PDB file of C-alpha atoms in Angstrom:
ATOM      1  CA  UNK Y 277    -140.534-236.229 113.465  1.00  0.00           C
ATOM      2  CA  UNK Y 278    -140.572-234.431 117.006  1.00  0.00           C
ATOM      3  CA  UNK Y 279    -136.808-233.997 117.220  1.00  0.00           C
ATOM      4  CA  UNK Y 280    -135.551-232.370 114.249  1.00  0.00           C
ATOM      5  CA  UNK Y 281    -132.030-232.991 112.505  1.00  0.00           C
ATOM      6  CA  UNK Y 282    -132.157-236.392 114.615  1.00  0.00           C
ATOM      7  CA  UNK Y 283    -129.713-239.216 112.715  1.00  0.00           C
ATOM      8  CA  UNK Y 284    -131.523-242.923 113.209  1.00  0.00           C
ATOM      9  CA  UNK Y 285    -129.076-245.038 111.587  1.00  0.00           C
ATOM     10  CA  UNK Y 286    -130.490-249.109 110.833  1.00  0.00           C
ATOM     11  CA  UNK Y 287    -129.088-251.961 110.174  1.00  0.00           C
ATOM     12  CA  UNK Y 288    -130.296-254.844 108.595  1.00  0.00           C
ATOM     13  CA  UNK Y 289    -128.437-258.765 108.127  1.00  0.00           C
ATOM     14  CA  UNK Y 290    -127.906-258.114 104.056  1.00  0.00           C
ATOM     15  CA  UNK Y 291    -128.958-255.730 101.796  1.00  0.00           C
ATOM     16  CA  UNK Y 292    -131.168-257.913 100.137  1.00  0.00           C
ATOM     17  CA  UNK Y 293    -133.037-258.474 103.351  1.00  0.00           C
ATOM     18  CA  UNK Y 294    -132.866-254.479 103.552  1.00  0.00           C
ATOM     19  CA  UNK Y 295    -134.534-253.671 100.564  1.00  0.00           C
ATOM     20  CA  UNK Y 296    -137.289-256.624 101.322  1.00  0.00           C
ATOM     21  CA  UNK Y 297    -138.894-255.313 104.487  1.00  0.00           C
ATOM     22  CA  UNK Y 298    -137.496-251.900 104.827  1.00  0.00           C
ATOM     23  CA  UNK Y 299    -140.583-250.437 102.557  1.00  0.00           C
ATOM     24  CA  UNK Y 300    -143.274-252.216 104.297  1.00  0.00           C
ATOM     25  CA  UNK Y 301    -141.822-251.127 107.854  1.00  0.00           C
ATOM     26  CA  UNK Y 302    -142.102-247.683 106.872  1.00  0.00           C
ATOM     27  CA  UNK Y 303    -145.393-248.136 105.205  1.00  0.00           C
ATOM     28  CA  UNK Y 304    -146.711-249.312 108.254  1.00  0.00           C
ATOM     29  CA  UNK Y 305    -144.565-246.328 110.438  1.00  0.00           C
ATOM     30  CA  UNK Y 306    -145.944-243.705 108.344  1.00  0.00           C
ATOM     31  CA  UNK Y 307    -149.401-244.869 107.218  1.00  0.00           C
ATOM     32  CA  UNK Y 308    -151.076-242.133 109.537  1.00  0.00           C
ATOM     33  CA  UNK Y 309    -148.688-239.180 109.083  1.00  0.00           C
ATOM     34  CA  UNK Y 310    -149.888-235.921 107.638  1.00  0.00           C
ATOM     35  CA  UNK Y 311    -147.981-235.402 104.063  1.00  0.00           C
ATOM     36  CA  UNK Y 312    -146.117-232.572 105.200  1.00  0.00           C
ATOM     37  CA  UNK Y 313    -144.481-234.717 107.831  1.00  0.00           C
ATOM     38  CA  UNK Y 314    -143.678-237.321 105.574  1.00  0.00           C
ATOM     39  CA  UNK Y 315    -139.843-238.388 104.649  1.00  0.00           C
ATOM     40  CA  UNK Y 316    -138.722-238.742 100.804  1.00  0.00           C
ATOM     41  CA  UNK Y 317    -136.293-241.289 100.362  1.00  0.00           C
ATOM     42  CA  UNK Y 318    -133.041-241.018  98.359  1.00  0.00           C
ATOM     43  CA  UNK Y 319    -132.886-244.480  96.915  1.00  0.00           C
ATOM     44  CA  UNK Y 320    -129.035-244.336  96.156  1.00  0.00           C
ATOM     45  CA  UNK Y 321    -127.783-243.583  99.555  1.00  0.00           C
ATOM     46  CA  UNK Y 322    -130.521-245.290 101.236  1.00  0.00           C
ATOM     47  CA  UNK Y 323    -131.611-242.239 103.475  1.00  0.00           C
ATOM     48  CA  UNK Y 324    -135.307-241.404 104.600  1.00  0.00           C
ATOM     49  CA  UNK Y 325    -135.092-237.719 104.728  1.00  0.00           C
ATOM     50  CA  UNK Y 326    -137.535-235.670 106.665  1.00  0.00           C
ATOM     51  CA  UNK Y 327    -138.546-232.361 106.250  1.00  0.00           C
ATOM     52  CA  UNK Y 328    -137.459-231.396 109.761  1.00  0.00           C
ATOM     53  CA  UNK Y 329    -133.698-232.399 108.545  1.00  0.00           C
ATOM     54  CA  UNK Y 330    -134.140-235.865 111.014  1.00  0.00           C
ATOM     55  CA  UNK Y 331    -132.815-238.437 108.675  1.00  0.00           C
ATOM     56  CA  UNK Y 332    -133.162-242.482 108.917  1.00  0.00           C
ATOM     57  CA  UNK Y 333    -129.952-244.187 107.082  1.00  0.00           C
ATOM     58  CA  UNK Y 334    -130.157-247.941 106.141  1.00  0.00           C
ATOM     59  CA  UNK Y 335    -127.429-250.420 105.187  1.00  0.00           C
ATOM     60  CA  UNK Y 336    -127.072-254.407 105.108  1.00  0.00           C
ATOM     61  CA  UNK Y 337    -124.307-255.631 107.324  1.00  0.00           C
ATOM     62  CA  UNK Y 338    -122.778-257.925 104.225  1.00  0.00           C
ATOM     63  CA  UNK Y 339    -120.194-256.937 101.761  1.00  0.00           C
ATOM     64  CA  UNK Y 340    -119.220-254.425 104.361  1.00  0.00           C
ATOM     65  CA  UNK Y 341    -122.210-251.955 103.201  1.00  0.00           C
ATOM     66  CA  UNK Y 342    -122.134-251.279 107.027  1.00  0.00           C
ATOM     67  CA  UNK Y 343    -119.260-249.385 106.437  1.00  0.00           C
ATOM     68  CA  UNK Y 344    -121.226-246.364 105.054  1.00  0.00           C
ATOM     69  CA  UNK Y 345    -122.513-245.999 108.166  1.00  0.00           C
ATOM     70  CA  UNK Y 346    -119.155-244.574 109.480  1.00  0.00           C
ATOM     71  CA  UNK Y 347    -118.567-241.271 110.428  1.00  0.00           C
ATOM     72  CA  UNK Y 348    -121.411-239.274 110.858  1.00  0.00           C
ATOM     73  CA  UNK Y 349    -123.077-238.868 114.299  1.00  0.00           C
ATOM     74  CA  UNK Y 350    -126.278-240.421 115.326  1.00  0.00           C
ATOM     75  CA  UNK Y 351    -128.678-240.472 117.865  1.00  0.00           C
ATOM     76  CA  UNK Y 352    -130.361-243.897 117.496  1.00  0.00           C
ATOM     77  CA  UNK Y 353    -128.457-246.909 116.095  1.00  0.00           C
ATOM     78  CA  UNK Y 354    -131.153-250.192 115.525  1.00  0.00           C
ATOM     79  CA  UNK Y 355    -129.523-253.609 114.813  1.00  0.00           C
ATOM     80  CA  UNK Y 356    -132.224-255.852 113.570  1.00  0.00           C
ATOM     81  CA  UNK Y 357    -132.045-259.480 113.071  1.00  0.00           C
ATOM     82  CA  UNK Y 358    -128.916-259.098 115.222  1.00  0.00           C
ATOM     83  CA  UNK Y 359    -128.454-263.224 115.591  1.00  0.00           C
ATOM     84  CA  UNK Y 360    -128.231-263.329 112.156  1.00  0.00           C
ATOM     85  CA  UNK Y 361    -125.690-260.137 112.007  1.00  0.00           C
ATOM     86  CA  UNK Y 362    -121.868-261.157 110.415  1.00  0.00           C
ATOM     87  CA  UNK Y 363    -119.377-259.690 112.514  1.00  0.00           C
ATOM     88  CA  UNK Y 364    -122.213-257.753 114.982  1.00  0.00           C
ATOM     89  CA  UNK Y 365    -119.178-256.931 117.849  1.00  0.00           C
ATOM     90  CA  UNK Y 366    -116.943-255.054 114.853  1.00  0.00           C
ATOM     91  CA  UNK Y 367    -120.476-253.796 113.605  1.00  0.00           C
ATOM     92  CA  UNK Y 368    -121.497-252.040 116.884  1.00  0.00           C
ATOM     93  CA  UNK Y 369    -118.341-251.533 118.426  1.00  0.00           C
ATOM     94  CA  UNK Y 370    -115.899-250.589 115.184  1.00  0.00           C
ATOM     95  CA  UNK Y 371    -118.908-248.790 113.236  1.00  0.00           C
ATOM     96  CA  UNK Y 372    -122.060-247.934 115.334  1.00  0.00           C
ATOM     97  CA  UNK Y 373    -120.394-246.657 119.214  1.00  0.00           C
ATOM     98  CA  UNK Y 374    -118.522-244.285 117.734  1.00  0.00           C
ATOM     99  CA  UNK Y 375    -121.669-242.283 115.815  1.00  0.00           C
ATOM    100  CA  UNK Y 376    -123.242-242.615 119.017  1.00  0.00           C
ATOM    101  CA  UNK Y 377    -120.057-240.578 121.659  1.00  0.00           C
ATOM    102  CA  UNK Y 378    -120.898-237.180 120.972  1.00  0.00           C
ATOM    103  CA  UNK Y 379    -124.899-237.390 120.838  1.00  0.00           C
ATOM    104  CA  UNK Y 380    -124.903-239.659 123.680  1.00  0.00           C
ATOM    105  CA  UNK Y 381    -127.473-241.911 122.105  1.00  0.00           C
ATOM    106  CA  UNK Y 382    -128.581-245.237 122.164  1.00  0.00           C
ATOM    107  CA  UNK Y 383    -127.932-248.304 120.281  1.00  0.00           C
ATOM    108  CA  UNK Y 384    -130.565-251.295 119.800  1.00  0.00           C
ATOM    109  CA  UNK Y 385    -130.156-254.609 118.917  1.00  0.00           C
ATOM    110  CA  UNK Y 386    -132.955-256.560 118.415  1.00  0.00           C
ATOM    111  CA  UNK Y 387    -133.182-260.516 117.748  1.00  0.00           C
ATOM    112  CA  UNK Y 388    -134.579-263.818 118.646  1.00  0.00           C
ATOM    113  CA  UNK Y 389    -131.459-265.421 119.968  1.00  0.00           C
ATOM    114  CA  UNK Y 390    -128.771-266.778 117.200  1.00  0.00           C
ATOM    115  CA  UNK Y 391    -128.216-270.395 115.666  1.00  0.00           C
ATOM    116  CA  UNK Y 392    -125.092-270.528 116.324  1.00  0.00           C
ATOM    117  CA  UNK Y 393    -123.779-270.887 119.597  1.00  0.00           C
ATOM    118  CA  UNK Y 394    -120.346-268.598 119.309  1.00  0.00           C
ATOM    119  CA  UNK Y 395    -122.458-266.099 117.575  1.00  0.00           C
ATOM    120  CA  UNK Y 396    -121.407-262.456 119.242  1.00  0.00           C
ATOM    121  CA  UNK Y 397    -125.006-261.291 119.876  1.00  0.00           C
ATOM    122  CA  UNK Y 398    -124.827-263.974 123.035  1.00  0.00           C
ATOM    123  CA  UNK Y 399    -122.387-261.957 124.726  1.00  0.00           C
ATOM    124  CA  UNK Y 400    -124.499-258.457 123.662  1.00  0.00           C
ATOM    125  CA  UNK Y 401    -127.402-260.372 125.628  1.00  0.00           C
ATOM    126  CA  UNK Y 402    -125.187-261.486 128.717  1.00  0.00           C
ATOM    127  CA  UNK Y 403    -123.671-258.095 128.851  1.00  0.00           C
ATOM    128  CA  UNK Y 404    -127.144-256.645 128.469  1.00  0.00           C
ATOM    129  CA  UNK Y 405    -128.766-259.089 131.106  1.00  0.00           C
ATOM    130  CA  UNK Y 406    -125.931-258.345 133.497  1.00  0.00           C
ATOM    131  CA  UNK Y 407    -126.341-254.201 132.874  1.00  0.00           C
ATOM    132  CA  UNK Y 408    -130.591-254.649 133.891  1.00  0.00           C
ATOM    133  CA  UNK Y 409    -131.091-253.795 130.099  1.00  0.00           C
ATOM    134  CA  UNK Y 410    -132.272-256.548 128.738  1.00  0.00           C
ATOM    135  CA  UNK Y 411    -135.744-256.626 127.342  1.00  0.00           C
ATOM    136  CA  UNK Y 412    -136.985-259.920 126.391  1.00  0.00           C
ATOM    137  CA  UNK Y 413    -140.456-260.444 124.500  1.00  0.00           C
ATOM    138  CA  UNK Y 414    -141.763-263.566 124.001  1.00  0.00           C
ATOM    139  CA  UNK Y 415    -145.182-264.444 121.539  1.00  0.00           C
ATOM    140  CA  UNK Y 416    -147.576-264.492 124.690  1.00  0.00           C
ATOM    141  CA  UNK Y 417    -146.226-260.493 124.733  1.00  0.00           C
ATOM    142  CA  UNK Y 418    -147.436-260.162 121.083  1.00  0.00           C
ATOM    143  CA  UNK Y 419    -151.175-258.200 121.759  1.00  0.00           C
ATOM    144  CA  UNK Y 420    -152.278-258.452 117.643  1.00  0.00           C
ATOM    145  CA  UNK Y 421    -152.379-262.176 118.295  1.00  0.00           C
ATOM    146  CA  UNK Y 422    -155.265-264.228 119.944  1.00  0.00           C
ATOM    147  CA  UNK Y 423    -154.175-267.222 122.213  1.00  0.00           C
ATOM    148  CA  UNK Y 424    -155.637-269.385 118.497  1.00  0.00           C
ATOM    149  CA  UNK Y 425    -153.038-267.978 116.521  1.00  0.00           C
ATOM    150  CA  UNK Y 426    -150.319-268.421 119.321  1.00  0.00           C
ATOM    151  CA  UNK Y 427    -151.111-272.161 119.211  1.00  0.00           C
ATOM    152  CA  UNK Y 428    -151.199-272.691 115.733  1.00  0.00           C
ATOM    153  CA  UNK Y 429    -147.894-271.279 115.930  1.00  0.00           C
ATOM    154  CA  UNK Y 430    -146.471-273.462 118.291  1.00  0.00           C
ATOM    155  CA  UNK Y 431    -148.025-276.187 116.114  1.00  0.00           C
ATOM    156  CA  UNK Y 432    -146.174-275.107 112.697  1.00  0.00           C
ATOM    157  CA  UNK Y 433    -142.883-274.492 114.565  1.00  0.00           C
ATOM    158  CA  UNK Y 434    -142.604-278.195 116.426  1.00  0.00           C
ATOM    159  CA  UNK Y 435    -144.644-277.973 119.367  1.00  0.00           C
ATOM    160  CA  UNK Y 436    -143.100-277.030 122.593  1.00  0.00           C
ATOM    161  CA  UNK Y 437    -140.386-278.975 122.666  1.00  0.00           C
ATOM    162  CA  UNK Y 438    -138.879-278.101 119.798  1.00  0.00           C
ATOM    163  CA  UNK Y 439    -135.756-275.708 119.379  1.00  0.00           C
ATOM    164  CA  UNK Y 440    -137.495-273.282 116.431  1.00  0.00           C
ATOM    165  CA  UNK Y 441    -140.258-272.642 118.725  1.00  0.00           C
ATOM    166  CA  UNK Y 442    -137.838-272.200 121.849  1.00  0.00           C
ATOM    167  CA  UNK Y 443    -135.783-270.059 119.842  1.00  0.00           C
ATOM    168  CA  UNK Y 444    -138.286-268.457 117.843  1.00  0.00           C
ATOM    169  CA  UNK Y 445    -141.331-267.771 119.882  1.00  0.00           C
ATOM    170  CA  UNK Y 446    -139.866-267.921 123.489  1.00  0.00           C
ATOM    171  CA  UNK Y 447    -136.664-266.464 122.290  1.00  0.00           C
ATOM    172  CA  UNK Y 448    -134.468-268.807 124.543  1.00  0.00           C
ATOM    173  CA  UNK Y 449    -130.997-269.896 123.704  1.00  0.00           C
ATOM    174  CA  UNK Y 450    -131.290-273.167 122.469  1.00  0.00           C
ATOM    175  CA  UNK Y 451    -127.742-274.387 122.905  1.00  0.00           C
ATOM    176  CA  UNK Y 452    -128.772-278.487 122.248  1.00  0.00           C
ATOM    177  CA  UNK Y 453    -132.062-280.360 122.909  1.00  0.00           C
ATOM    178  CA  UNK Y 454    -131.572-280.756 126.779  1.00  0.00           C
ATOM    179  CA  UNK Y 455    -129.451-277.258 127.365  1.00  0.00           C
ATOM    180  CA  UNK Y 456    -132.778-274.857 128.450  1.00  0.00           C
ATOM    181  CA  UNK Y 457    -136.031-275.426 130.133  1.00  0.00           C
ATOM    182  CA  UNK Y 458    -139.206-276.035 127.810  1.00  0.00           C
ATOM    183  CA  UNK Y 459    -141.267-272.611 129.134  1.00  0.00           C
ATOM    184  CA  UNK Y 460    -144.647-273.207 130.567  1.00  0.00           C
ATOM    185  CA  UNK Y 461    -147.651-273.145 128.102  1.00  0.00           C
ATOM    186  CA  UNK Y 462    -149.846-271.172 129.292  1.00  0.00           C
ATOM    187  CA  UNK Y 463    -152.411-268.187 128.328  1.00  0.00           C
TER     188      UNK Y 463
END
């Protein structure tokens, strides 16, 4: 909205997943923007377009629907659910990088650490952690939630100890049961 004709490109695990929280995200983005600020949103080519000619374009990373994504320039490239990404190095390196030479911009991938443990988003975090530009948030960071709901979290996820809540709410690679240190509970 304050940079006009500014490409944000986003990418999502599938389309399904896409369609399922892209909506609400953007509810929430633009629930306090005046109307004449306000994108419309070209359902067939999945493209938030603003008035000031800034443009956000979505895509899934399955069935190749990445691949749309080619081409044009951009200025802001977002990878969510990046653990959970198929073929995330060919994503950002074959597809995003290059939208991203000319405008010099950035690219984001955000994640709670993968499953798997040969996923590529483990070397994006090494590389990251190794480059000082790694930003890691864990659910004590989380200021909408009391230290209650933090607990009851813990609670539904295993308790401390186990991986979904290591993974999940401490965002730790969990590589086997013994592999990482249990973090500290405290408030």
């Amino acid at each position: 909205i304050r940079k006009p004709n500014t490409i944000v490109k986003f990418v999502a695990p599938t389309k399904t997943q896409l369609n399922s929280y892209s909506a609400d995200l953007m509810r929430t983005l633009l629930e306090d923007c005046p109307e004449e600020f306000k994108p419309t949103y070209r359902t067939k080519d999945y493209v938030f377009v603003f008035p000031n000619g800034s443009e956000i374009h979505l895509a899934g990373s399955d069935n190749k629907h990445a691949e749309k994504l080619r081409g044009s320039s951009a200025h802001l490239c977002v990878v969510d659910e990046a653990g959970t990404v198929d073929q995330l190095d060919y994503v950002v390196k074959s597809i995003l990088l290059p939208t991203v030479l000319t405008t010099r911009g950035k690219i984001i991938l955000a994640s709670t650490p993968p499953l798997e443990e040969d996923h590529d988003f483990l070397k994006f975090i090494e590389s990251a952690e190794g480059k000082g530009t790694l930003v890691k948030k864990t659910i004590w960071d989380n200021p909408r939630l009391t230290k209650q709901d933090i607990e009851d979290m813990i609670k539904e996820t295993g308790g401390m100890t186990s991986s979904a809540t290591r993974r999940e709410l401490f965002c730790e690679i969990v590589r086997d049961d013994k592999s990482t240190v249990i973090p500290e509970f405290t408030a």
